[in-house]
mmCIF file of C-alpha atoms and ligand atoms in Angstrom:
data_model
loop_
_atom_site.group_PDB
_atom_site.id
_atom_site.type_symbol
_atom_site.label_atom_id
_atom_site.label_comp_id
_atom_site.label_asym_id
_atom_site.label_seq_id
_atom_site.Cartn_x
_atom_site.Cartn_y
_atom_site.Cartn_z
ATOM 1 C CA UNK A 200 11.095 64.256 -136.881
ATOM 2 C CA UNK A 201 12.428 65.676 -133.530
ATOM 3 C CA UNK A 202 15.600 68.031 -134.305
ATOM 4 C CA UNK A 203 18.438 68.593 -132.223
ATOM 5 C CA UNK A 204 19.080 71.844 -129.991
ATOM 6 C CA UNK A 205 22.110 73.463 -130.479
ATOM 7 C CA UNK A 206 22.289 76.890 -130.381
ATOM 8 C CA UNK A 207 19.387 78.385 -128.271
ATOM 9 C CA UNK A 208 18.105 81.979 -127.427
ATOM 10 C CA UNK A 209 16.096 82.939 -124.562
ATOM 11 C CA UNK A 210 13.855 86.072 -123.840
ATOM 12 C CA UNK A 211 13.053 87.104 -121.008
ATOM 13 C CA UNK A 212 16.252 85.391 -119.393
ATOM 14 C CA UNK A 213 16.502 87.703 -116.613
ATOM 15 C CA UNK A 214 13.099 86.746 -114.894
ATOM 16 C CA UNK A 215 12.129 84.468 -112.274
ATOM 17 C CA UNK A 216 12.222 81.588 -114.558
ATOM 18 C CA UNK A 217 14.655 83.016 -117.347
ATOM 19 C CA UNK A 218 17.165 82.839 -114.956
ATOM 20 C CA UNK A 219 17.301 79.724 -113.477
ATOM 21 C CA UNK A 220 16.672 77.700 -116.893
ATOM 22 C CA UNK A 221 19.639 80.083 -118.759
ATOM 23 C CA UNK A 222 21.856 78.479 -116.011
ATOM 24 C CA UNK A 223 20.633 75.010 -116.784
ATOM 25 C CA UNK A 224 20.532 75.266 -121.015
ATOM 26 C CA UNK A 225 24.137 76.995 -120.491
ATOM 27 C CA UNK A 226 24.964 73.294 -118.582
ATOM 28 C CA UNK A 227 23.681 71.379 -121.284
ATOM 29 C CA UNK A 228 23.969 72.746 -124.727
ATOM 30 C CA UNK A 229 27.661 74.915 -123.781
ATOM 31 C CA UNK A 230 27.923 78.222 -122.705
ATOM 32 C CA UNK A 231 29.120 79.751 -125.743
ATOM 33 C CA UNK A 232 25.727 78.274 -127.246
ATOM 34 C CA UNK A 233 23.250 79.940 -125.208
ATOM 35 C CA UNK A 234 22.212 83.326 -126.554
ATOM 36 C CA UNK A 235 20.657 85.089 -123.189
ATOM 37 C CA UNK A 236 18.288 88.683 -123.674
ATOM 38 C CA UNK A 237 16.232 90.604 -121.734
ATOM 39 C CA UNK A 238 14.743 94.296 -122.285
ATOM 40 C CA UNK A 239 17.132 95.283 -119.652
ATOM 41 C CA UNK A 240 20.263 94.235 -118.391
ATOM 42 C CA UNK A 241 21.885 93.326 -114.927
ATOM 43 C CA UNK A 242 25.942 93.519 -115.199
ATOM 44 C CA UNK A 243 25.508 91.929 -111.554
ATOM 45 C CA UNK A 244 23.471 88.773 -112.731
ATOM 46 C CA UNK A 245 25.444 85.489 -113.749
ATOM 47 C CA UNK A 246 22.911 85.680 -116.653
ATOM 48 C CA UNK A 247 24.685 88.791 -117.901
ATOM 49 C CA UNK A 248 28.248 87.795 -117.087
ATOM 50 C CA UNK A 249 28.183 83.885 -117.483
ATOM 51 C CA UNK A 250 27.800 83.731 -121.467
ATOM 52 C CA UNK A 251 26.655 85.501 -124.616
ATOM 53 C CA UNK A 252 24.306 88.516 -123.276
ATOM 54 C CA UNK A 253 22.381 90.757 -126.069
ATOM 55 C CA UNK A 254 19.821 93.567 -124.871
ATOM 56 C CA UNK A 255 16.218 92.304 -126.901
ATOM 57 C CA UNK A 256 13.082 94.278 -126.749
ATOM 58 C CA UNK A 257 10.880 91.155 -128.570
ATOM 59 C CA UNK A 258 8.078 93.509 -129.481
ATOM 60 C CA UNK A 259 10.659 94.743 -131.950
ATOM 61 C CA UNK A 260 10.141 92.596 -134.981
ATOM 62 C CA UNK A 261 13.729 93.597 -136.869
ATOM 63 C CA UNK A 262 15.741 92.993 -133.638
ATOM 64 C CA UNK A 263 14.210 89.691 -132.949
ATOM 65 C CA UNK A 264 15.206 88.702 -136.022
ATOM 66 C CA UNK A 265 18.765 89.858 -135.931
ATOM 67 C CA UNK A 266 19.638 88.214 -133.095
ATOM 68 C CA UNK A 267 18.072 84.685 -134.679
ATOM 69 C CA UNK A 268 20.448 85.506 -137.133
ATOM 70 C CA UNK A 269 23.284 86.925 -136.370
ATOM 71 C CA UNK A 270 23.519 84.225 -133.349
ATOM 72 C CA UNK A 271 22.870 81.420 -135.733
ATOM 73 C CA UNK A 272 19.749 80.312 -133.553
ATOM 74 C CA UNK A 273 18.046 77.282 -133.978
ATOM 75 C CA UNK A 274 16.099 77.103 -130.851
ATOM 76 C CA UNK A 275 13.958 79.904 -128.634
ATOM 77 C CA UNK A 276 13.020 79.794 -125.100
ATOM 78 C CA UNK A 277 10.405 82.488 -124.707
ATOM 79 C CA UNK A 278 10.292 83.530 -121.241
ATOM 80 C CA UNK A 279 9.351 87.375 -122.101
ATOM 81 C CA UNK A 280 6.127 87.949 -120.501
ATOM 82 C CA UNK A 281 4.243 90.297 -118.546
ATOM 83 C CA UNK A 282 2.619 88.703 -115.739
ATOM 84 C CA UNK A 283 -1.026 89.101 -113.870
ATOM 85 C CA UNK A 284 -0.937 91.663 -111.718
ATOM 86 C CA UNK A 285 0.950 94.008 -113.538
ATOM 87 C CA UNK A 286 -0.714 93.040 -116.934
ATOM 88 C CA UNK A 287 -4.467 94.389 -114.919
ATOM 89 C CA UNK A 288 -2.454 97.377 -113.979
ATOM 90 C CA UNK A 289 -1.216 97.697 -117.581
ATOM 91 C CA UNK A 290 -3.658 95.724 -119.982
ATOM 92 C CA UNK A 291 -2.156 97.556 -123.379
ATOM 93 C CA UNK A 292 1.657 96.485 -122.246
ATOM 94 C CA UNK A 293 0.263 92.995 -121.040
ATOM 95 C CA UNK A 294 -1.349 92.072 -124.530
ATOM 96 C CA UNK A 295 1.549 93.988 -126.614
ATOM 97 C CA UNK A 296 4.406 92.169 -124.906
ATOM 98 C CA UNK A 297 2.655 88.404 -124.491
ATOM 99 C CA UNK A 298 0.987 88.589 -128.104
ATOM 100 C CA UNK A 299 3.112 91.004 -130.043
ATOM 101 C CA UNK A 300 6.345 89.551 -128.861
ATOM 102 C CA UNK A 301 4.923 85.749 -129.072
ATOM 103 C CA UNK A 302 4.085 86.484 -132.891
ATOM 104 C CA UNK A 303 7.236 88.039 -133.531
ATOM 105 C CA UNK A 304 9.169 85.042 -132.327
ATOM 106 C CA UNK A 305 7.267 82.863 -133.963
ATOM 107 C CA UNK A 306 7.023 84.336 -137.687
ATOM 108 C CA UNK A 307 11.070 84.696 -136.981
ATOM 109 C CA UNK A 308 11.119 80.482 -136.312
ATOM 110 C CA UNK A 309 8.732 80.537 -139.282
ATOM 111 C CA UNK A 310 11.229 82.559 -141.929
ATOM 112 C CA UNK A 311 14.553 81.062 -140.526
ATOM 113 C CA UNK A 312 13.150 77.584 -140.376
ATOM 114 C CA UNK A 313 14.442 76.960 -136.568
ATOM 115 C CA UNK A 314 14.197 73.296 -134.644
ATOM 116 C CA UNK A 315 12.425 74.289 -131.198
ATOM 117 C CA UNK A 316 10.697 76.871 -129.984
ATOM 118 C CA UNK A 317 9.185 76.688 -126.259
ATOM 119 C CA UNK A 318 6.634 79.056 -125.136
ATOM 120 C CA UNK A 319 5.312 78.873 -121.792
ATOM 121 C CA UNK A 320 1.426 78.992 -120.885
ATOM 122 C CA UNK A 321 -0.042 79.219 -117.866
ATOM 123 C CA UNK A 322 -2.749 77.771 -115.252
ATOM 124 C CA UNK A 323 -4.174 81.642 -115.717
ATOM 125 C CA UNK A 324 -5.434 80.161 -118.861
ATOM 126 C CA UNK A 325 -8.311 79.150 -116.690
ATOM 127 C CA UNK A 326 -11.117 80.870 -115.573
ATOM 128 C CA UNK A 327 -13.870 81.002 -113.325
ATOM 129 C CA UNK A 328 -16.452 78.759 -115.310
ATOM 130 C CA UNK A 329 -13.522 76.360 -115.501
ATOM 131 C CA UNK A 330 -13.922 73.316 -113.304
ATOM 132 C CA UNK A 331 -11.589 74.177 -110.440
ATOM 133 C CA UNK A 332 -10.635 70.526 -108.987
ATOM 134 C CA UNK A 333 -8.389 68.600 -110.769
ATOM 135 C CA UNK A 334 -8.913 71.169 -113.734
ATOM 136 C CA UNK A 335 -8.656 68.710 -116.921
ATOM 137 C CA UNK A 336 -6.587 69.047 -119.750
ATOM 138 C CA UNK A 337 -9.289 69.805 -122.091
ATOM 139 C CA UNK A 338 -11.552 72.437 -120.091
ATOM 140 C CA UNK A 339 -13.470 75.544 -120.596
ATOM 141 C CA UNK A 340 -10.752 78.406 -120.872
ATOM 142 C CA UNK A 341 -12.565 81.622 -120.183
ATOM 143 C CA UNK A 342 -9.953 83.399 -118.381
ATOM 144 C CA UNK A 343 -10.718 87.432 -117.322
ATOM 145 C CA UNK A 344 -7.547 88.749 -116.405
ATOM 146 C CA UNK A 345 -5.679 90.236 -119.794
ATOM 147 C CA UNK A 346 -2.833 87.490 -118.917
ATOM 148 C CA UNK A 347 -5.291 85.195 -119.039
ATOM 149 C CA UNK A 348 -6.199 86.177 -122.019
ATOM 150 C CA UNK A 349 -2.834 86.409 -123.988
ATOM 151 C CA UNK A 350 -2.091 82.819 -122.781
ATOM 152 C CA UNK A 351 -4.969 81.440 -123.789
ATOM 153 C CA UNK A 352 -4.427 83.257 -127.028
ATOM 154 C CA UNK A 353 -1.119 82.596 -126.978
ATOM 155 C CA UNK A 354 -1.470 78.032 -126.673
ATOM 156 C CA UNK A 355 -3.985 78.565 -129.802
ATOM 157 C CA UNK A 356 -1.084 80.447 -131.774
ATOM 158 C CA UNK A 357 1.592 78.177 -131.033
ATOM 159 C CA UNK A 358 -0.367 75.423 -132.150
ATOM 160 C CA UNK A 359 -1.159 77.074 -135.140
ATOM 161 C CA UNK A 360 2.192 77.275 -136.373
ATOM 162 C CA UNK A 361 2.714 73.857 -135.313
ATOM 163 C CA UNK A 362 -0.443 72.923 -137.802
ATOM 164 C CA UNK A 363 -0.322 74.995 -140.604
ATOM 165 C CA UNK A 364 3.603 75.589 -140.558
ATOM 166 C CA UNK A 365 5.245 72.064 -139.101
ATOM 167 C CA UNK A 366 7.425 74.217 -136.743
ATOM 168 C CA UNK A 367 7.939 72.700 -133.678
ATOM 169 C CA UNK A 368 6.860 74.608 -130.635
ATOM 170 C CA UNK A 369 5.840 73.576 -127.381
ATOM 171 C CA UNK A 370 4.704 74.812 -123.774
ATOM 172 C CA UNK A 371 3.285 74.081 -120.661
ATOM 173 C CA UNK A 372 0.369 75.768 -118.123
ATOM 174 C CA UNK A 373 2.989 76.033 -115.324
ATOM 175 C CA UNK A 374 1.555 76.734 -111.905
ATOM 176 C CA UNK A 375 2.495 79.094 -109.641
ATOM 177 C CA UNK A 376 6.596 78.832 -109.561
ATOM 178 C CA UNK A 377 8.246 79.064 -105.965
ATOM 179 C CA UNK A 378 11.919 79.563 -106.136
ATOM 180 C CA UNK A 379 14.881 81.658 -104.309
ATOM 181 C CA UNK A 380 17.058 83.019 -106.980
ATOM 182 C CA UNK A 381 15.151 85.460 -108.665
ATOM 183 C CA UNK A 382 12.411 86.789 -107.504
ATOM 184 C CA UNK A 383 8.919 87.003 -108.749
ATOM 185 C CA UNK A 384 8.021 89.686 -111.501
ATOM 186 C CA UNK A 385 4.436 91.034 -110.857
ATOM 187 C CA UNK A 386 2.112 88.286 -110.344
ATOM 188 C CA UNK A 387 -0.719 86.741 -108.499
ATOM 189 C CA UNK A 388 1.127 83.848 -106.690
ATOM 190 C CA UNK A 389 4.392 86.498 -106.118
ATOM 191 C CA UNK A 390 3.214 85.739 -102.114
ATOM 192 C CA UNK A 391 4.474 82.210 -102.456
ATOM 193 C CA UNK A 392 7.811 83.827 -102.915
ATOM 194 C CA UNK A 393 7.605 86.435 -100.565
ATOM 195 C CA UNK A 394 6.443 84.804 -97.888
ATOM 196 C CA UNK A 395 10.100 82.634 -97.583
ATOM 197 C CA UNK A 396 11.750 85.836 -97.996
ATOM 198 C CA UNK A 397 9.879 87.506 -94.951
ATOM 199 C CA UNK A 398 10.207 84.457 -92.618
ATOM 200 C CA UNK A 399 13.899 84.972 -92.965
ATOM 201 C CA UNK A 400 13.919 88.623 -93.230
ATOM 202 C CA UNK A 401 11.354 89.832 -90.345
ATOM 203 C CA UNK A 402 10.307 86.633 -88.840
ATOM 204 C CA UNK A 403 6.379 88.408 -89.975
ATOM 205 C CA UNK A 404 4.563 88.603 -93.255
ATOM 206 C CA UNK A 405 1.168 90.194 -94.564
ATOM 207 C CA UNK A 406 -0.364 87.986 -97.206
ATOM 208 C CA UNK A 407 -2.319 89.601 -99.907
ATOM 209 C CA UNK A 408 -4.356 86.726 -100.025
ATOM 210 C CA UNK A 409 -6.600 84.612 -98.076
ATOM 211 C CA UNK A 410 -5.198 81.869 -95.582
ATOM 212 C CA UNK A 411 -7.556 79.272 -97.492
ATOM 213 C CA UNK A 412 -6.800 80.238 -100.848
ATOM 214 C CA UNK A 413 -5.662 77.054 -102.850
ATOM 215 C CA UNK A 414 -3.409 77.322 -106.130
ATOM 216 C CA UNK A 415 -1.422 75.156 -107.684
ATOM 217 C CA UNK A 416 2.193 75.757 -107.359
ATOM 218 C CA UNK A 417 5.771 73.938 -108.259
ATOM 219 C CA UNK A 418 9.565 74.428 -106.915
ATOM 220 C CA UNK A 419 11.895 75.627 -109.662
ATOM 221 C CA UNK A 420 13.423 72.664 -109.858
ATOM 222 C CA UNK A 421 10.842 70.732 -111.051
ATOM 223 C CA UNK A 422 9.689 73.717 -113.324
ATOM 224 C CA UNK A 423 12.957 73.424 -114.786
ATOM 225 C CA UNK A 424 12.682 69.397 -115.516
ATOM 226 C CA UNK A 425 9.215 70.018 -116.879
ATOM 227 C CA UNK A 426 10.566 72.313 -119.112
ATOM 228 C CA UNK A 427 13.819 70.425 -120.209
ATOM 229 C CA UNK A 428 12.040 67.306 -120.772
ATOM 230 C CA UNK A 429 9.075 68.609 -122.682
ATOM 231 C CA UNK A 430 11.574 70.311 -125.238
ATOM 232 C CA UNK A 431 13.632 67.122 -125.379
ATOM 233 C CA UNK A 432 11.020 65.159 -126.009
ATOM 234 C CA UNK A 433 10.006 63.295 -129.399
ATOM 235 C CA UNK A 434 7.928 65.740 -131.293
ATOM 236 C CA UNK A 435 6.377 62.101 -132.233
ATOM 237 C CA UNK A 436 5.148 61.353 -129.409
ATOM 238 C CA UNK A 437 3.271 64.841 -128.389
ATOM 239 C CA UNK A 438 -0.319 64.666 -129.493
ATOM 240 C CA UNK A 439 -0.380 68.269 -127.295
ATOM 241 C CA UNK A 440 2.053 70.929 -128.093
ATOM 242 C CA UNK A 441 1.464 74.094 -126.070
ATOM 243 C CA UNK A 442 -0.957 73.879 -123.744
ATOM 244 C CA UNK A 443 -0.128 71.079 -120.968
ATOM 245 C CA UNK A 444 -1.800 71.048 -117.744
ATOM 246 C CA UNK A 445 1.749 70.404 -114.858
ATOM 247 C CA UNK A 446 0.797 69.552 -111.508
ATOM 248 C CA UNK A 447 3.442 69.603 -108.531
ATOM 249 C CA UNK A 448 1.697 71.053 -104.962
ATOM 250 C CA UNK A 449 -2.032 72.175 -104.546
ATOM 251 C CA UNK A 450 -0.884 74.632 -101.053
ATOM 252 C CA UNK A 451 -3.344 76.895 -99.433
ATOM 253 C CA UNK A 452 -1.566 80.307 -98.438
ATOM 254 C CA UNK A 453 -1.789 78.714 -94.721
ATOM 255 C CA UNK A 454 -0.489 75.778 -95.767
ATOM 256 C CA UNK A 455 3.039 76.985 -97.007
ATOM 257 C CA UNK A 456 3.188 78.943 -93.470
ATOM 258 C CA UNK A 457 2.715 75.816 -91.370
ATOM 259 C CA UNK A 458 5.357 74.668 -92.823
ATOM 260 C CA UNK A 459 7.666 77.267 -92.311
ATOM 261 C CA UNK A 460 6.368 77.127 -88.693
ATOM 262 C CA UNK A 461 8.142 74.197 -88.586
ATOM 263 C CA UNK A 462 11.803 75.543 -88.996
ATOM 264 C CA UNK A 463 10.512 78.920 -87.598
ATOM 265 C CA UNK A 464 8.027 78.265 -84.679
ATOM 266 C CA UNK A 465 7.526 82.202 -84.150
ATOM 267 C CA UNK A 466 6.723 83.143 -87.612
ATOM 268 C CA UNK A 467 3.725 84.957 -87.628
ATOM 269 C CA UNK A 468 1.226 85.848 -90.882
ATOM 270 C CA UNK A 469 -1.646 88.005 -91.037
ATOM 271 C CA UNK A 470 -3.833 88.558 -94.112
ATOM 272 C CA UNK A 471 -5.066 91.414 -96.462
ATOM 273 C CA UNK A 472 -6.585 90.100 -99.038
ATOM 274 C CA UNK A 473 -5.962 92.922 -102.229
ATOM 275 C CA UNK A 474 -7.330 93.015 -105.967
ATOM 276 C CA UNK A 475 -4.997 89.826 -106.252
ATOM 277 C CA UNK A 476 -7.293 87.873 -104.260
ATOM 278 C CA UNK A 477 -10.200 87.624 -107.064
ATOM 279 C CA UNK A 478 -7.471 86.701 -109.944
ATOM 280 C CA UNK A 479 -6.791 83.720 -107.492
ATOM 281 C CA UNK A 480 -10.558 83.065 -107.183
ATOM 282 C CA UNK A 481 -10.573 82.284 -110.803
ATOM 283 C CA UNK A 482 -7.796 80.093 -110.895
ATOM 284 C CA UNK A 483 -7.500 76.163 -110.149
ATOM 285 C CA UNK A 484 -6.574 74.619 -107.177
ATOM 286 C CA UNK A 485 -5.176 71.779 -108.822
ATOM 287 C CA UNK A 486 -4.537 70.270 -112.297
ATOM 288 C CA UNK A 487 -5.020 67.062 -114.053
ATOM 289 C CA UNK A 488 -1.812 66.571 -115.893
ATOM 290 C CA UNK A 489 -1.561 62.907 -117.181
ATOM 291 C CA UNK A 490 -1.242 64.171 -120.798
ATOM 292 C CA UNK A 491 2.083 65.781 -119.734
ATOM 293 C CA UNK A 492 2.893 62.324 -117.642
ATOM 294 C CA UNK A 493 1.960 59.539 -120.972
ATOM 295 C CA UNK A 494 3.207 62.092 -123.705
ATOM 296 C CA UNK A 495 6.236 62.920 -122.274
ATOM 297 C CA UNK A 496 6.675 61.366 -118.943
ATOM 298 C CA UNK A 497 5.741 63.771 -116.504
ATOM 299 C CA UNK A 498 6.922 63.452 -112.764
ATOM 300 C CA UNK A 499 7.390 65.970 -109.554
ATOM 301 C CA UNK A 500 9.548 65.318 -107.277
ATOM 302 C CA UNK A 501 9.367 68.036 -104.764
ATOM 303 C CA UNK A 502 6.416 68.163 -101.791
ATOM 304 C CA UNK A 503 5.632 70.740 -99.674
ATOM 305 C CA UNK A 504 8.247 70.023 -96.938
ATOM 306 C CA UNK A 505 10.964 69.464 -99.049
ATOM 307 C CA UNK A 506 10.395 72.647 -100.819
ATOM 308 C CA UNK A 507 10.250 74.389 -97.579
ATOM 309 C CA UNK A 508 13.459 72.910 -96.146
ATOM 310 C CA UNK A 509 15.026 73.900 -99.564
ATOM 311 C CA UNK A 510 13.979 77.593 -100.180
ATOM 312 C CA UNK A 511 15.156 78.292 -96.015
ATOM 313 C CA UNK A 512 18.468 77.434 -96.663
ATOM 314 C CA UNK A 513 19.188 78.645 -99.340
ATOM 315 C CA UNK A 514 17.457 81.885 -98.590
ATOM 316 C CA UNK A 515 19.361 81.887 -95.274
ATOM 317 C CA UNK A 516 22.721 81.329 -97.268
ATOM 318 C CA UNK A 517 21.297 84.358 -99.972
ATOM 319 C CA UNK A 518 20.035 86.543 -97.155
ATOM 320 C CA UNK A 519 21.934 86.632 -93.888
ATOM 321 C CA UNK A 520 25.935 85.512 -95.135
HETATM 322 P P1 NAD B 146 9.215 87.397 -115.025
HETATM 323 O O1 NAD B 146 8.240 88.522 -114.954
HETATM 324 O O2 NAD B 146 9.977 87.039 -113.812
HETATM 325 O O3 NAD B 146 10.257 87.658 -116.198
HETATM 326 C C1 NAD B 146 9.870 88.143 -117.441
HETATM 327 C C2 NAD B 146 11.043 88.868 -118.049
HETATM 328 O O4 NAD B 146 10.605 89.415 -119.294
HETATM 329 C C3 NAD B 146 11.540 90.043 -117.194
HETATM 330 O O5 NAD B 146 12.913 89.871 -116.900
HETATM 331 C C4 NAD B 146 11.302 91.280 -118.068
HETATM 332 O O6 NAD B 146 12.319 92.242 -117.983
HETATM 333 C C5 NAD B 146 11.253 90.653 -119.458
HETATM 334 N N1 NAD B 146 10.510 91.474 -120.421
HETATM 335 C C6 NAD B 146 9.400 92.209 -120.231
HETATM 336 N N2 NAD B 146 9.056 92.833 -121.373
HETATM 337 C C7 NAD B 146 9.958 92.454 -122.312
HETATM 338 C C8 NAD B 146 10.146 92.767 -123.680
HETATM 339 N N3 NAD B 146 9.322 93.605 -124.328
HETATM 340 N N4 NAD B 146 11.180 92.191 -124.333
HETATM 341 C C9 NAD B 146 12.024 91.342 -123.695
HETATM 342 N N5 NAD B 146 11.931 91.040 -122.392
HETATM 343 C C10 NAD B 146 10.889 91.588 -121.712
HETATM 344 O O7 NAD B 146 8.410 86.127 -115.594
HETATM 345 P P2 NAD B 146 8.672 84.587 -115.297
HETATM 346 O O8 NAD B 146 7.987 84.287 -114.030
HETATM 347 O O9 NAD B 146 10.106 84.265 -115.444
HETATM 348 O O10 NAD B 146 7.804 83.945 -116.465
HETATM 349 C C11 NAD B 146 8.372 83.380 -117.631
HETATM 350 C C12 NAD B 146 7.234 82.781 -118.430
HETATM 351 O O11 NAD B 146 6.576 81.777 -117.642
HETATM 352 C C13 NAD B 146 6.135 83.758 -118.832
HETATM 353 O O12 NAD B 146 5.603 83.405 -120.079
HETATM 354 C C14 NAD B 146 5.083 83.565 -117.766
HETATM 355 O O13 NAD B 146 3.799 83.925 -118.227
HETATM 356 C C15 NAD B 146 5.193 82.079 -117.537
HETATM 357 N N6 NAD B 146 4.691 81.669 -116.235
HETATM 358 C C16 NAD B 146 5.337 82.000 -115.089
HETATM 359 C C17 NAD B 146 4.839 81.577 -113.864
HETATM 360 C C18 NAD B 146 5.521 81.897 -112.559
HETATM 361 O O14 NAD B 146 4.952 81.608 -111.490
HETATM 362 N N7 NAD B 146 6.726 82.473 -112.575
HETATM 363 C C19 NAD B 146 3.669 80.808 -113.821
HETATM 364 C C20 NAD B 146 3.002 80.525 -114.998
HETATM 365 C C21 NAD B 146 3.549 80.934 -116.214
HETATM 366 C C1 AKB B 147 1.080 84.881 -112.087
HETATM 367 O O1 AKB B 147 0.693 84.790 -110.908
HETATM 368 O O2 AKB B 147 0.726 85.758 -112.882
HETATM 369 C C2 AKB B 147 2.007 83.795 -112.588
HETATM 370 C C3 AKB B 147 1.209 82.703 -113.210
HETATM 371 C C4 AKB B 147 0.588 81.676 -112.367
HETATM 372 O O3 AKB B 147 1.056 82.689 -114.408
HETATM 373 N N1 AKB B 147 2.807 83.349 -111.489
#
């Protein structure tokens, strides 16, 4: 039986994604309903100042579970995370954030016997044995970046809980997200980002990866659909819970450049590849996601040039007025 969301919590709410889908769960379930936390706070962000706001470390176990409670919680939106690059330049932090913090908001789900809990995973799940085309949905997952790791760790916990506990948690392997609101915490497809910012900024970028590098990536918009609908949907229906493969845009690095070319003819982009460049090796260049598309419906609807028209004006509305 699928329960209803009502009063939600979300870590992590003042990241990339965090923010965005706090803005969205504050349209849908109320304001007043939407319990937003980070590790730090932002008095600037609308996240801070546009509803309930509560400072949450979630590697603190008695904390986590004050808020569930003292908030009247019944649903979690786990976006507290450390991402790629910064979890290779901090492996400890990496695993005691993404599996400490996952385990504590679980067991806290667990105890106070919530309705939803949605934990993201992510196409870093993957690895370098896994077959990179059209990755399927049931694949080798030998990631070797500690991310990797805790999200592969992570999707195998989740569904645990779901299995031996009935608690209803879900999550998806999003692909590199693209957005303009907030930007990108300290991972290995943060150049997708950037390189909007710079086109606007200094008409130049430097890429830290190669022109032909091909990931799979998605416009916040449609990462915050895939999310919505997955945790709306009929627990029923899911034979998956936390592991499905999302597909949107398979770019090269070049790509997304062309088609800011296009809106900015003199845009120019050189490349230095860094230590980023072999996380991306190991990473798909596309997914196969019909699990996520007969379970639950599944459907993009951003391309490459939409995105790009998008993200320029609203980044030329963020960054020059
Ligand atoms: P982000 O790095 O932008 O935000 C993470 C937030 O977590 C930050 O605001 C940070 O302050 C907070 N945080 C860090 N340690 C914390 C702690 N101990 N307690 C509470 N908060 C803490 O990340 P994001 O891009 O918004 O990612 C959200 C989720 O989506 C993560 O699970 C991430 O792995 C996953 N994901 C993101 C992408 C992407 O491209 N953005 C792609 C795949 C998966
Ligand atoms: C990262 O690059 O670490 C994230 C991800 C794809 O999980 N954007």
């Amino acid at each position: 039986m699928t329960r209803k969301i009502t009063r939600v919590l979300v870590t992590g709410a003042l990241g990339q994604i965090g923010s965005e889908l706090t803005d969205e769960l504050r349209e849908r379930y109320g304001r007043d309903n939407v319990v937003a936390s980070d590790i730090r706070s932002d008095e600037s962000s609308p996240v801070v100042t546009g509803g309930p706001w509560v400072v949450l470390d979630v590697t603190d176990p008695e904390t986590v579970e004050k808020t569930i409670v003292d908030n009247r919680i019944d649903s979690i939106f786990h976006m507290a995370a450390i991402l790629s690059a910064t979890g290779e330049k901090n492996p400890q932090l990496c695993w005691k954030v993404n599996m400490d913090g996952t385990l504590n908001i679980l067991e806290t789900a667990r105890r106070n016997n919530l309705a939803r809990v949605v934990i993201p995973s992510s196409i870093a799940a993957f690895g370098p044995e896994t077959p990179r085309y059209n990755t399927p949905q049931e694949t080798i997952l030998r990631p070797k970046t500690i991310y990797g790791v805790t999200k592969v760790s992570g999707e195998l916990l989740c569904d645990y809980y779901v299995r031996k506990y009935d608690l209803d948690v879900r999550g998806l392997r999003y692909p590199g997200i693209i957005s303009s609101e907030t930007l990108p915490g300290g991972g290995t497809t943060d150049y997708a980002v950037e390189i909007y910012y710079k086109a606007i900024e200094e008409g130049r970028y430097t890429c830290f990866v190669k022109k032909d590098t091909m990931l799979p990536m998605m416009y916040m918009p449609d990462c915050i659909k895939a999310t919505m609908n997955l945790a709306e949907a009929d627990f029923d229906d899911l034979v998956h819970y936390s592991d499905f493969n999302v597909g949107a845009l398979s770019v090269t690095a070049g790509d997304i450049a062309e088609s800011i070319r296009k809106h900015i003819p003199d845009f120019e982009v050189d490349y230095e590849p860094d230590y980023r460049q072999a996380i991306a090796d190991t990473w798909p260049t596309g997914v196969d996601d019909s699990a996520a598309r007969e379970e639950w419906g599944w459907q993009s609807d951003w391309d490459l040039e939409s995105m790009t028209e998008d993200m320029l004006r609203k980044l030329r509305m963020k960054l020059l007025f």
